[in-house]
mmCIF file of C-alpha atoms and ligand atoms in Angstrom:
data_model
loop_
_atom_site.group_PDB
_atom_site.id
_atom_site.type_symbol
_atom_site.label_atom_id
_atom_site.label_comp_id
_atom_site.label_asym_id
_atom_site.label_seq_id
_atom_site.Cartn_x
_atom_site.Cartn_y
_atom_site.Cartn_z
ATOM 1 C CA UNK A 267 102.298 130.792 26.907
ATOM 2 C CA UNK A 268 99.316 128.449 26.640
ATOM 3 C CA UNK A 269 100.327 124.809 26.038
ATOM 4 C CA UNK A 270 98.376 121.850 24.714
ATOM 5 C CA UNK A 271 98.036 119.125 27.312
ATOM 6 C CA UNK A 272 96.735 115.578 26.958
ATOM 7 C CA UNK A 273 95.656 114.044 30.273
ATOM 8 C CA UNK A 274 95.252 110.270 30.042
ATOM 9 C CA UNK A 275 92.735 109.017 32.609
ATOM 10 C CA UNK A 276 89.621 110.647 34.045
ATOM 11 C CA UNK A 277 89.578 109.341 37.619
ATOM 12 C CA UNK A 278 90.081 111.764 40.501
ATOM 13 C CA UNK A 279 93.783 112.148 39.628
ATOM 14 C CA UNK A 280 93.117 112.864 35.926
ATOM 15 C CA UNK A 281 90.291 115.289 36.681
ATOM 16 C CA UNK A 282 92.368 117.121 39.285
ATOM 17 C CA UNK A 283 95.336 117.370 36.909
ATOM 18 C CA UNK A 284 93.164 118.578 34.024
ATOM 19 C CA UNK A 285 91.610 121.246 36.217
ATOM 20 C CA UNK A 286 94.982 122.407 37.537
ATOM 21 C CA UNK A 287 96.413 122.925 34.035
ATOM 22 C CA UNK A 288 93.213 124.585 32.797
ATOM 23 C CA UNK A 289 93.190 127.020 35.712
ATOM 24 C CA UNK A 290 96.570 128.282 34.509
ATOM 25 C CA UNK A 291 95.280 128.897 31.021
ATOM 26 C CA UNK A 292 96.494 125.762 29.217
ATOM 27 C CA UNK A 293 94.377 123.812 26.716
ATOM 28 C CA UNK A 294 93.512 120.352 27.941
ATOM 29 C CA UNK A 295 92.108 117.208 26.353
ATOM 30 C CA UNK A 296 91.312 114.390 28.768
ATOM 31 C CA UNK A 297 91.104 110.890 27.270
ATOM 32 C CA UNK A 298 90.037 107.731 29.042
ATOM 33 C CA UNK A 299 88.537 104.357 28.377
ATOM 34 C CA UNK A 300 86.421 103.273 31.332
ATOM 35 C CA UNK A 301 85.032 100.317 29.404
ATOM 36 C CA UNK A 302 88.534 98.825 29.120
ATOM 37 C CA UNK A 303 89.967 100.122 32.385
ATOM 38 C CA UNK A 304 87.371 100.442 35.115
ATOM 39 C CA UNK A 305 88.070 103.548 37.180
ATOM 40 C CA UNK A 306 88.646 103.079 40.894
ATOM 41 C CA UNK A 307 87.649 106.579 41.906
ATOM 42 C CA UNK A 308 83.829 106.106 41.817
ATOM 43 C CA UNK A 309 84.184 103.162 44.225
ATOM 44 C CA UNK A 310 86.153 105.117 46.816
ATOM 45 C CA UNK A 311 84.752 105.576 50.321
ATOM 46 C CA UNK A 312 86.205 109.033 49.814
ATOM 47 C CA UNK A 313 87.059 110.472 53.171
ATOM 48 C CA UNK A 314 90.141 112.639 53.569
ATOM 49 C CA UNK A 315 92.586 110.568 55.612
ATOM 50 C CA UNK A 316 96.192 109.701 54.659
ATOM 51 C CA UNK A 317 96.152 105.890 54.651
ATOM 52 C CA UNK A 318 98.272 102.980 53.370
ATOM 53 C CA UNK A 319 100.892 105.128 51.676
ATOM 54 C CA UNK A 320 104.666 104.861 51.600
ATOM 55 C CA UNK A 321 105.581 108.523 51.704
ATOM 56 C CA UNK A 322 107.972 110.526 53.810
ATOM 57 C CA UNK A 323 106.255 112.936 56.162
ATOM 58 C CA UNK A 324 107.242 115.878 53.919
ATOM 59 C CA UNK A 325 105.836 114.171 50.817
ATOM 60 C CA UNK A 326 102.620 113.264 52.599
ATOM 61 C CA UNK A 327 102.092 116.830 53.776
ATOM 62 C CA UNK A 328 102.902 118.198 50.308
ATOM 63 C CA UNK A 329 100.147 116.071 48.757
ATOM 64 C CA UNK A 330 97.528 115.914 51.508
ATOM 65 C CA UNK A 331 97.475 119.450 52.887
ATOM 66 C CA UNK A 332 96.694 121.273 49.601
ATOM 67 C CA UNK A 333 93.974 118.695 48.953
ATOM 68 C CA UNK A 334 92.447 119.296 52.371
ATOM 69 C CA UNK A 335 92.405 123.058 51.734
ATOM 70 C CA UNK A 336 90.999 122.586 48.221
ATOM 71 C CA UNK A 337 88.187 120.348 49.501
ATOM 72 C CA UNK A 338 87.273 122.891 52.162
ATOM 73 C CA UNK A 339 87.211 125.603 49.505
ATOM 74 C CA UNK A 340 84.966 123.416 47.315
ATOM 75 C CA UNK A 341 82.538 123.034 50.215
ATOM 76 C CA UNK A 342 81.522 126.619 49.630
ATOM 77 C CA UNK A 343 79.641 125.401 46.540
ATOM 78 C CA UNK A 344 76.601 123.409 47.562
ATOM 79 C CA UNK A 345 76.794 121.012 44.599
ATOM 80 C CA UNK A 346 80.198 119.384 45.214
ATOM 81 C CA UNK A 347 78.965 116.604 47.519
ATOM 82 C CA UNK A 348 81.520 117.453 50.236
ATOM 83 C CA UNK A 349 80.710 117.861 53.909
ATOM 84 C CA UNK A 350 82.632 117.851 57.154
ATOM 85 C CA UNK A 351 82.058 114.824 59.380
ATOM 86 C CA UNK A 352 83.106 114.019 62.882
ATOM 87 C CA UNK A 353 85.145 110.843 62.801
ATOM 88 C CA UNK A 354 86.808 108.310 65.035
ATOM 89 C CA UNK A 355 89.759 106.072 64.232
ATOM 90 C CA UNK A 356 90.443 103.090 66.480
ATOM 91 C CA UNK A 357 93.774 101.274 66.661
ATOM 92 C CA UNK A 358 94.266 97.682 67.615
ATOM 93 C CA UNK A 359 97.446 96.309 69.100
ATOM 94 C CA UNK A 360 98.995 95.476 65.713
ATOM 95 C CA UNK A 361 99.199 99.130 64.687
ATOM 96 C CA UNK A 362 102.667 100.421 65.417
ATOM 97 C CA UNK A 363 102.770 102.826 68.338
ATOM 98 C CA UNK A 364 104.455 105.513 66.234
ATOM 99 C CA UNK A 365 101.386 105.605 64.002
ATOM 100 C CA UNK A 366 99.046 106.287 66.894
ATOM 101 C CA UNK A 367 100.851 109.436 68.050
ATOM 102 C CA UNK A 368 99.441 112.821 67.104
ATOM 103 C CA UNK A 369 99.453 113.115 63.282
ATOM 104 C CA UNK A 370 100.760 116.220 61.487
ATOM 105 C CA UNK A 371 97.258 117.099 60.332
ATOM 106 C CA UNK A 372 96.163 117.803 63.912
ATOM 107 C CA UNK A 373 97.469 121.322 63.186
ATOM 108 C CA UNK A 374 94.789 121.793 60.511
ATOM 109 C CA UNK A 375 91.373 122.727 61.865
ATOM 110 C CA UNK A 376 90.406 119.070 62.198
ATOM 111 C CA UNK A 377 89.404 119.261 65.900
ATOM 112 C CA UNK A 378 91.866 116.468 66.537
ATOM 113 C CA UNK A 379 92.201 114.825 69.947
ATOM 114 C CA UNK A 380 93.137 111.438 71.346
ATOM 115 C CA UNK A 381 90.220 109.390 72.655
ATOM 116 C CA UNK A 382 90.091 108.718 76.384
ATOM 117 C CA UNK A 383 89.985 105.028 77.269
ATOM 118 C CA UNK A 384 86.398 105.482 78.464
ATOM 119 C CA UNK A 385 85.409 106.533 74.930
ATOM 120 C CA UNK A 386 86.516 103.284 73.319
ATOM 121 C CA UNK A 387 83.603 100.844 73.153
ATOM 122 C CA UNK A 388 84.539 97.859 75.251
ATOM 123 C CA UNK A 389 82.887 95.427 72.846
ATOM 124 C CA UNK A 390 85.680 96.052 70.358
ATOM 125 C CA UNK A 391 88.180 94.619 72.772
ATOM 126 C CA UNK A 392 86.243 91.409 73.322
ATOM 127 C CA UNK A 393 85.999 90.138 69.774
ATOM 128 C CA UNK A 394 88.812 88.272 68.034
ATOM 129 C CA UNK A 395 87.850 89.623 64.582
ATOM 130 C CA UNK A 396 88.447 93.229 65.568
ATOM 131 C CA UNK A 397 90.576 94.202 68.497
ATOM 132 C CA UNK A 398 91.579 94.457 71.183
ATOM 133 C CA UNK A 399 91.588 98.203 70.712
ATOM 134 C CA UNK A 400 94.441 100.090 72.308
ATOM 135 C CA UNK A 401 93.650 103.683 71.421
ATOM 136 C CA UNK A 402 91.915 106.059 69.097
ATOM 137 C CA UNK A 403 91.502 109.534 67.668
ATOM 138 C CA UNK A 404 88.603 111.898 67.321
ATOM 139 C CA UNK A 405 88.665 114.374 64.421
ATOM 140 C CA UNK A 406 86.612 116.160 61.775
ATOM 141 C CA UNK A 407 87.495 115.705 58.087
ATOM 142 C CA UNK A 408 85.954 116.251 54.639
ATOM 143 C CA UNK A 409 83.791 113.352 53.474
ATOM 144 C CA UNK A 410 82.975 113.282 49.800
ATOM 145 C CA UNK A 411 79.975 111.843 48.015
ATOM 146 C CA UNK A 412 82.284 110.782 45.236
ATOM 147 C CA UNK A 413 79.911 110.405 42.237
ATOM 148 C CA UNK A 414 78.684 113.974 42.873
ATOM 149 C CA UNK A 415 82.208 115.341 43.237
ATOM 150 C CA UNK A 416 83.559 113.595 40.116
ATOM 151 C CA UNK A 417 80.643 115.020 38.118
ATOM 152 C CA UNK A 418 81.340 118.475 39.547
ATOM 153 C CA UNK A 419 85.038 118.243 38.657
ATOM 154 C CA UNK A 420 84.213 117.180 35.111
ATOM 155 C CA UNK A 421 81.797 120.117 34.794
ATOM 156 C CA UNK A 422 84.564 122.477 35.931
ATOM 157 C CA UNK A 423 86.959 120.968 33.371
ATOM 158 C CA UNK A 424 84.434 121.435 30.556
ATOM 159 C CA UNK A 425 83.482 124.934 31.744
ATOM 160 C CA UNK A 426 87.131 125.984 31.404
ATOM 161 C CA UNK A 427 87.260 124.681 27.826
ATOM 162 C CA UNK A 428 88.629 121.199 28.566
ATOM 163 C CA UNK A 429 87.758 118.503 26.054
ATOM 164 C CA UNK A 430 86.693 115.064 27.305
ATOM 165 C CA UNK A 431 87.108 112.089 24.975
ATOM 166 C CA UNK A 432 86.563 108.364 25.289
ATOM 167 C CA UNK A 433 89.522 106.587 23.746
ATOM 168 C CA UNK A 434 91.815 103.733 24.714
ATOM 169 C CA UNK A 435 95.457 104.806 24.554
ATOM 170 C CA UNK A 436 97.669 101.877 23.606
ATOM 171 C CA UNK A 437 100.950 103.810 23.551
ATOM 172 C CA UNK A 438 102.042 107.371 24.325
ATOM 173 C CA UNK A 439 103.490 107.483 20.782
ATOM 174 C CA UNK A 440 100.000 107.446 19.308
ATOM 175 C CA UNK A 441 99.184 110.769 21.011
ATOM 176 C CA UNK A 442 99.325 113.575 18.473
ATOM 177 C CA UNK A 443 102.623 115.491 18.340
ATOM 178 C CA UNK A 444 100.747 118.759 18.669
ATOM 179 C CA UNK A 445 100.402 118.095 22.405
ATOM 180 C CA UNK A 446 103.215 119.759 24.356
ATOM 181 C CA UNK A 447 102.654 117.734 27.513
ATOM 182 C CA UNK A 448 101.141 114.355 28.348
ATOM 183 C CA UNK A 449 100.017 113.730 31.923
ATOM 184 C CA UNK A 450 99.678 110.041 32.709
ATOM 185 C CA UNK A 451 96.869 109.501 35.250
ATOM 186 C CA UNK A 452 96.044 105.882 34.471
ATOM 187 C CA UNK A 453 96.001 104.659 38.091
ATOM 188 C CA UNK A 454 96.306 100.908 38.554
ATOM 189 C CA UNK A 455 96.443 100.371 34.778
ATOM 190 C CA UNK A 456 99.593 102.396 34.192
ATOM 191 C CA UNK A 457 101.735 99.373 33.324
ATOM 192 C CA UNK A 458 99.851 99.062 30.015
ATOM 193 C CA UNK A 459 101.664 102.261 29.002
ATOM 194 C CA UNK A 460 104.861 102.432 31.032
ATOM 195 C CA UNK A 461 107.096 100.013 32.814
ATOM 196 C CA UNK A 462 106.720 100.079 36.590
ATOM 197 C CA UNK A 463 107.898 97.015 38.498
ATOM 198 C CA UNK A 464 106.458 98.186 41.824
ATOM 199 C CA UNK A 465 102.869 98.904 40.737
ATOM 200 C CA UNK A 466 100.822 96.065 42.174
ATOM 201 C CA UNK A 467 97.216 96.983 42.888
ATOM 202 C CA UNK A 468 94.975 95.771 45.675
ATOM 203 C CA UNK A 469 91.269 95.155 45.449
ATOM 204 C CA UNK A 470 89.044 97.125 47.795
ATOM 205 C CA UNK A 471 85.392 96.334 48.376
ATOM 206 C CA UNK A 472 82.688 98.572 49.776
ATOM 207 C CA UNK A 473 78.962 98.229 50.354
ATOM 208 C CA UNK A 474 76.811 101.189 49.379
ATOM 209 C CA UNK A 475 73.690 101.559 51.472
ATOM 210 C CA UNK A 476 71.314 104.212 50.085
ATOM 211 C CA UNK A 477 69.008 106.298 52.254
ATOM 212 C CA UNK A 478 69.329 108.135 55.545
ATOM 213 C CA UNK A 479 72.987 107.788 56.671
ATOM 214 C CA UNK A 480 73.703 105.298 59.463
ATOM 215 C CA UNK A 481 74.630 107.585 62.348
ATOM 216 C CA UNK A 482 76.492 110.873 62.339
ATOM 217 C CA UNK A 483 80.055 109.740 62.883
ATOM 218 C CA UNK A 484 82.589 108.272 60.499
ATOM 219 C CA UNK A 485 84.193 105.214 62.108
ATOM 220 C CA UNK A 486 87.476 103.772 60.927
ATOM 221 C CA UNK A 487 89.380 100.802 62.252
ATOM 222 C CA UNK A 488 92.774 100.244 60.709
ATOM 223 C CA UNK A 489 93.112 96.605 61.608
ATOM 224 C CA UNK A 490 96.797 95.642 61.666
ATOM 225 C CA UNK A 491 98.991 95.722 58.611
ATOM 226 C CA UNK A 492 98.937 91.979 58.040
ATOM 227 C CA UNK A 493 95.242 91.229 58.404
ATOM 228 C CA UNK A 494 94.087 93.225 55.361
ATOM 229 C CA UNK A 495 90.792 94.095 56.955
ATOM 230 C CA UNK A 496 90.357 97.843 57.289
ATOM 231 C CA UNK A 497 86.836 98.522 58.559
ATOM 232 C CA UNK A 498 84.916 101.734 58.035
ATOM 233 C CA UNK A 499 81.458 103.222 58.181
ATOM 234 C CA UNK A 500 81.208 106.460 56.247
ATOM 235 C CA UNK A 501 77.901 108.341 56.496
ATOM 236 C CA UNK A 502 77.437 110.633 53.477
ATOM 237 C CA UNK A 503 74.648 112.872 52.143
ATOM 238 C CA UNK A 504 72.106 110.259 51.103
ATOM 239 C CA UNK A 505 73.965 107.014 51.676
ATOM 240 C CA UNK A 506 76.401 105.147 53.886
ATOM 241 C CA UNK A 507 79.545 103.419 52.656
ATOM 242 C CA UNK A 508 80.645 100.326 54.571
ATOM 243 C CA UNK A 509 84.067 98.811 54.036
ATOM 244 C CA UNK A 510 86.370 97.223 53.382
ATOM 245 C CA UNK A 511 88.921 94.782 52.063
ATOM 246 C CA UNK A 512 92.502 94.949 50.833
ATOM 247 C CA UNK A 513 93.265 91.921 48.641
ATOM 248 C CA UNK A 514 96.113 91.252 46.240
ATOM 249 C CA UNK A 515 95.001 91.762 42.672
ATOM 250 C CA UNK A 516 95.298 88.122 41.687
ATOM 251 C CA UNK A 517 91.943 87.567 43.374
ATOM 252 C CA UNK A 518 90.175 90.235 41.335
ATOM 253 C CA UNK A 519 88.966 88.118 38.424
ATOM 254 C CA UNK A 520 86.210 86.498 40.427
ATOM 255 C CA UNK A 521 84.531 89.768 41.230
ATOM 256 C CA UNK A 522 82.989 90.936 37.917
ATOM 257 C CA UNK A 523 79.260 91.490 37.779
ATOM 258 C CA UNK A 524 77.731 90.611 34.428
ATOM 259 C CA UNK A 525 74.905 92.563 32.769
ATOM 260 C CA UNK A 526 71.921 90.975 31.011
ATOM 261 C CA UNK A 527 73.850 91.164 27.701
ATOM 262 C CA UNK A 528 76.718 89.193 29.235
ATOM 263 C CA UNK A 529 79.013 92.245 29.300
ATOM 264 C CA UNK A 530 81.188 92.797 32.343
ATOM 265 C CA UNK A 531 79.928 95.819 34.247
ATOM 266 C CA UNK A 532 81.274 96.462 37.691
ATOM 267 C CA UNK A 533 83.550 94.678 40.051
ATOM 268 C CA UNK A 534 81.705 93.536 43.128
ATOM 269 C CA UNK A 535 82.818 91.954 46.357
ATOM 270 C CA UNK A 536 82.444 88.221 46.859
ATOM 271 C CA UNK A 537 79.765 86.968 49.300
ATOM 272 C CA UNK A 538 82.549 86.334 51.780
ATOM 273 C CA UNK A 539 83.774 89.946 51.441
ATOM 274 C CA UNK A 540 80.271 91.303 51.961
ATOM 275 C CA UNK A 541 79.491 89.153 54.989
ATOM 276 C CA UNK A 542 82.854 89.978 56.545
ATOM 277 C CA UNK A 543 82.317 93.722 56.066
ATOM 278 C CA UNK A 544 78.861 93.594 57.634
ATOM 279 C CA UNK A 545 80.083 91.559 60.567
ATOM 280 C CA UNK A 546 83.016 93.874 61.298
ATOM 281 C CA UNK A 547 80.959 97.063 60.809
ATOM 282 C CA UNK A 548 78.386 95.770 63.280
ATOM 283 C CA UNK A 549 81.082 95.148 65.847
ATOM 284 C CA UNK A 550 82.739 98.525 65.317
ATOM 285 C CA UNK A 551 79.474 100.479 65.462
ATOM 286 C CA UNK A 552 77.863 98.299 68.123
ATOM 287 C CA UNK A 553 74.652 98.331 66.044
ATOM 288 C CA UNK A 554 72.978 95.973 63.584
ATOM 289 C CA UNK A 555 73.511 96.909 59.931
ATOM 290 C CA UNK A 556 70.130 96.816 58.158
ATOM 291 C CA UNK A 557 70.935 94.980 54.904
ATOM 292 C CA UNK A 558 67.554 93.379 54.324
ATOM 293 C CA UNK A 559 67.367 90.911 51.410
ATOM 294 C CA UNK A 560 65.932 92.719 48.399
ATOM 295 C CA UNK A 561 66.835 96.178 49.718
ATOM 296 C CA UNK A 562 68.816 98.344 47.349
ATOM 297 C CA UNK A 563 72.306 97.988 48.819
ATOM 298 C CA UNK A 564 75.083 97.014 46.431
ATOM 299 C CA UNK A 565 78.676 95.996 46.715
ATOM 300 C CA UNK A 566 81.400 97.497 44.551
ATOM 301 C CA UNK A 567 85.046 96.699 44.190
ATOM 302 C CA UNK A 568 87.919 98.718 42.781
ATOM 303 C CA UNK A 569 91.631 98.493 42.212
ATOM 304 C CA UNK A 570 93.751 100.514 44.641
ATOM 305 C CA UNK A 571 96.780 101.589 42.584
ATOM 306 C CA UNK A 572 99.388 100.599 45.155
ATOM 307 C CA UNK A 573 103.127 100.985 44.487
ATOM 308 C CA UNK A 574 104.780 98.470 46.738
ATOM 309 C CA UNK A 575 106.753 100.275 49.491
ATOM 310 C CA UNK A 576 106.971 103.278 47.159
ATOM 311 C CA UNK A 577 105.278 106.672 46.925
ATOM 312 C CA UNK A 578 102.958 107.649 44.059
ATOM 313 C CA UNK A 579 104.903 108.175 40.846
ATOM 314 C CA UNK A 580 104.822 111.905 40.202
ATOM 315 C CA UNK A 581 107.776 112.564 37.927
ATOM 316 C CA UNK A 582 108.899 113.454 34.418
ATOM 317 C CA UNK A 583 109.576 110.439 32.207
ATOM 318 C CA UNK A 584 113.259 110.689 31.451
ATOM 319 C CA UNK A 585 113.152 107.799 28.941
ATOM 320 C CA UNK A 586 110.749 109.395 26.522
ATOM 321 C CA UNK A 587 111.243 111.933 23.732
ATOM 322 C CA UNK A 588 107.829 113.309 24.654
ATOM 323 C CA UNK A 589 107.165 115.505 27.692
ATOM 324 C CA UNK A 590 105.366 112.963 29.869
ATOM 325 C CA UNK A 591 104.554 113.681 33.497
ATOM 326 C CA UNK A 592 103.470 110.575 35.404
ATOM 327 C CA UNK A 593 100.871 111.034 38.117
ATOM 328 C CA UNK A 594 99.620 107.657 39.326
ATOM 329 C CA UNK A 595 99.995 105.054 42.069
ATOM 330 C CA UNK A 596 98.144 106.763 44.940
ATOM 331 C CA UNK A 597 97.145 103.527 46.675
ATOM 332 C CA UNK A 598 94.464 103.987 49.326
ATOM 333 C CA UNK A 599 94.806 107.779 49.436
ATOM 334 C CA UNK A 600 94.076 109.094 45.933
ATOM 335 C CA UNK A 601 91.183 111.230 47.116
ATOM 336 C CA UNK A 602 93.277 112.554 49.998
ATOM 337 C CA UNK A 603 96.183 113.431 47.698
ATOM 338 C CA UNK A 604 94.648 114.392 44.363
ATOM 339 C CA UNK A 605 94.938 118.173 44.428
ATOM 340 C CA UNK A 606 98.447 118.189 45.912
ATOM 341 C CA UNK A 607 99.420 115.661 43.222
ATOM 342 C CA UNK A 608 97.906 117.804 40.481
ATOM 343 C CA UNK A 609 99.937 120.752 41.761
ATOM 344 C CA UNK A 610 103.119 118.635 41.855
ATOM 345 C CA UNK A 611 102.547 117.373 38.286
ATOM 346 C CA UNK A 612 101.910 120.935 37.137
ATOM 347 C CA UNK A 613 105.088 122.204 38.796
ATOM 348 C CA UNK A 614 107.126 119.473 37.071
ATOM 349 C CA UNK A 615 105.808 120.454 33.642
ATOM 350 C CA UNK A 616 106.514 124.172 34.094
ATOM 351 C CA UNK A 617 110.271 124.371 33.458
ATOM 352 C CA UNK A 618 109.948 122.386 30.215
HETATM 353 C C1 FAD B 813 87.264 100.427 48.245
HETATM 354 C C2 FAD B 813 88.146 101.639 48.143
HETATM 355 C C3 FAD B 813 87.993 102.666 49.061
HETATM 356 C C4 FAD B 813 88.811 103.798 48.988
HETATM 357 N N1 FAD B 813 88.628 104.799 49.882
HETATM 358 C C5 FAD B 813 89.421 105.899 49.842
HETATM 359 C C6 FAD B 813 89.222 106.977 50.765
HETATM 360 O O1 FAD B 813 88.326 106.943 51.612
HETATM 361 N N2 FAD B 813 90.056 108.047 50.676
HETATM 362 C C7 FAD B 813 91.056 108.140 49.749
HETATM 363 O O2 FAD B 813 91.800 109.118 49.738
HETATM 364 N N3 FAD B 813 91.245 107.148 48.830
HETATM 365 C C8 FAD B 813 90.460 106.034 48.866
HETATM 366 N N4 FAD B 813 90.650 105.017 47.974
HETATM 367 C C9 FAD B 813 91.734 105.123 46.997
HETATM 368 C C10 FAD B 813 91.320 105.960 45.801
HETATM 369 O O3 FAD B 813 90.028 105.572 45.379
HETATM 370 C C11 FAD B 813 92.340 105.780 44.655
HETATM 371 O O4 FAD B 813 93.634 106.087 45.118
HETATM 372 C C12 FAD B 813 91.995 106.726 43.505
HETATM 373 O O5 FAD B 813 90.659 106.556 43.108
HETATM 374 C C13 FAD B 813 92.911 106.496 42.319
HETATM 375 O O6 FAD B 813 92.511 107.419 41.330
HETATM 376 P P1 FAD B 813 93.112 107.406 39.865
HETATM 377 O O7 FAD B 813 92.506 108.563 39.139
HETATM 378 O O8 FAD B 813 94.589 107.293 39.928
HETATM 379 O O9 FAD B 813 92.633 106.019 39.237
HETATM 380 P P2 FAD B 813 91.254 105.631 38.525
HETATM 381 O O10 FAD B 813 90.092 106.239 39.200
HETATM 382 O O11 FAD B 813 91.280 104.146 38.386
HETATM 383 O O12 FAD B 813 91.369 106.301 37.106
HETATM 384 C C14 FAD B 813 92.215 105.794 36.101
HETATM 385 C C15 FAD B 813 91.695 106.297 34.770
HETATM 386 O O13 FAD B 813 92.595 105.950 33.720
HETATM 387 C C16 FAD B 813 91.857 105.392 32.626
HETATM 388 N N5 FAD B 813 92.792 104.572 31.869
HETATM 389 C C17 FAD B 813 93.680 103.679 32.356
HETATM 390 N N6 FAD B 813 94.447 103.192 31.350
HETATM 391 C C18 FAD B 813 94.014 103.809 30.215
HETATM 392 C C19 FAD B 813 94.405 103.728 28.842
HETATM 393 N N7 FAD B 813 95.409 102.949 28.441
HETATM 394 N N8 FAD B 813 93.733 104.478 27.926
HETATM 395 C C20 FAD B 813 92.725 105.297 28.319
HETATM 396 N N9 FAD B 813 92.318 105.412 29.616
HETATM 397 C C21 FAD B 813 92.969 104.679 30.534
HETATM 398 C C22 FAD B 813 90.703 104.677 33.297
HETATM 399 O O14 FAD B 813 89.659 104.411 32.399
HETATM 400 C C23 FAD B 813 90.346 105.726 34.363
HETATM 401 O O15 FAD B 813 89.582 106.758 33.782
HETATM 402 C C24 FAD B 813 89.817 103.888 47.993
HETATM 403 C C25 FAD B 813 89.950 102.865 47.055
HETATM 404 C C26 FAD B 813 89.113 101.745 47.114
HETATM 405 C C27 FAD B 813 89.257 100.676 46.084
#
């Protein structure tokens, strides 16, 4: 029987959840308040790659594999902003050996192989900022032009009868009793609505460089766990995303950009973040990054909804009288996990 569902949050996790419930014939209203709680999803570099997540192998596969298959299915429509890209990941000596062995997703048609030592640019090993590099992977994964994909998902939601409303939810109790299920997709802001001692949040910064993409290949350097300096160059349809940073949320306040009316608009990286990203991307790619003064590049920052040493929270709320399914806390892998998470949230709601 068709149920009434209220999805709180309209980032990638909220949109995926809304679409999943709608596809099974339920009635969905999606509410969000981007002016109070800036969504992280539009800032994402948005390549499919399980990263910085505390999941068991089984959990990771359960979330990432359905998303991979869904993204490949979406690629059949030309307006989703998704394409397959060849990619390379490099590992420095601080990455644990176990993490450099063949990943489970090599069995998907990702053209996975380990890089030969001759394929690793020697310059990476000579610089103290990045390296020395001890190994690497070559692969092919979906890369998503995220503004295009979010718009496409929202169109799908509306086309299936989903309602989209702008509203700040201050408590689940204020949500009308006529809703059978509430799906909480509030990302890094979830603690405004539910208690979660392990939700911390880390700022991530990217630089968006419009125009012809820089090169063909996605490059990713997961610089050791303690240095907080993942580096990536992600060529997309009509832009390149350069990243990144991983900073504890206490440093976020400094990063607002203010509009002409004085209103806060978008988080941006600090000058130090931006210069660091450019420097590291130049080393990783071995090429100068053309960020001319006055050119139309911009920096953006977002809040990775990290749950310290814990997996995303995808569970029924046992403390509430209402049927609340939580679906948040996807850290640095929300785009990689969103469809598997939507399926998991849907499965949890079913028996109720
Ligand atoms: C720089 C950077 C690069 C990244 N790159 C990648 C990548 O390449 N691949 C990958 O898989 N992941 C990546 N991530 C991670 C990914 O972006 C996040 O995991 C994902 O966007 C989280 O999505 P979300 O829907 O949970 O949160 P959000 O997008 O933040 O959405 C939360 C929503 O909830 C709403 N909301 C919150 N509280 C309330 C409330 N009380 N009332 C109403 N509305 C509310 C907000 O307005 C928003 O709509 C990256 C993250 C960053 C910061």
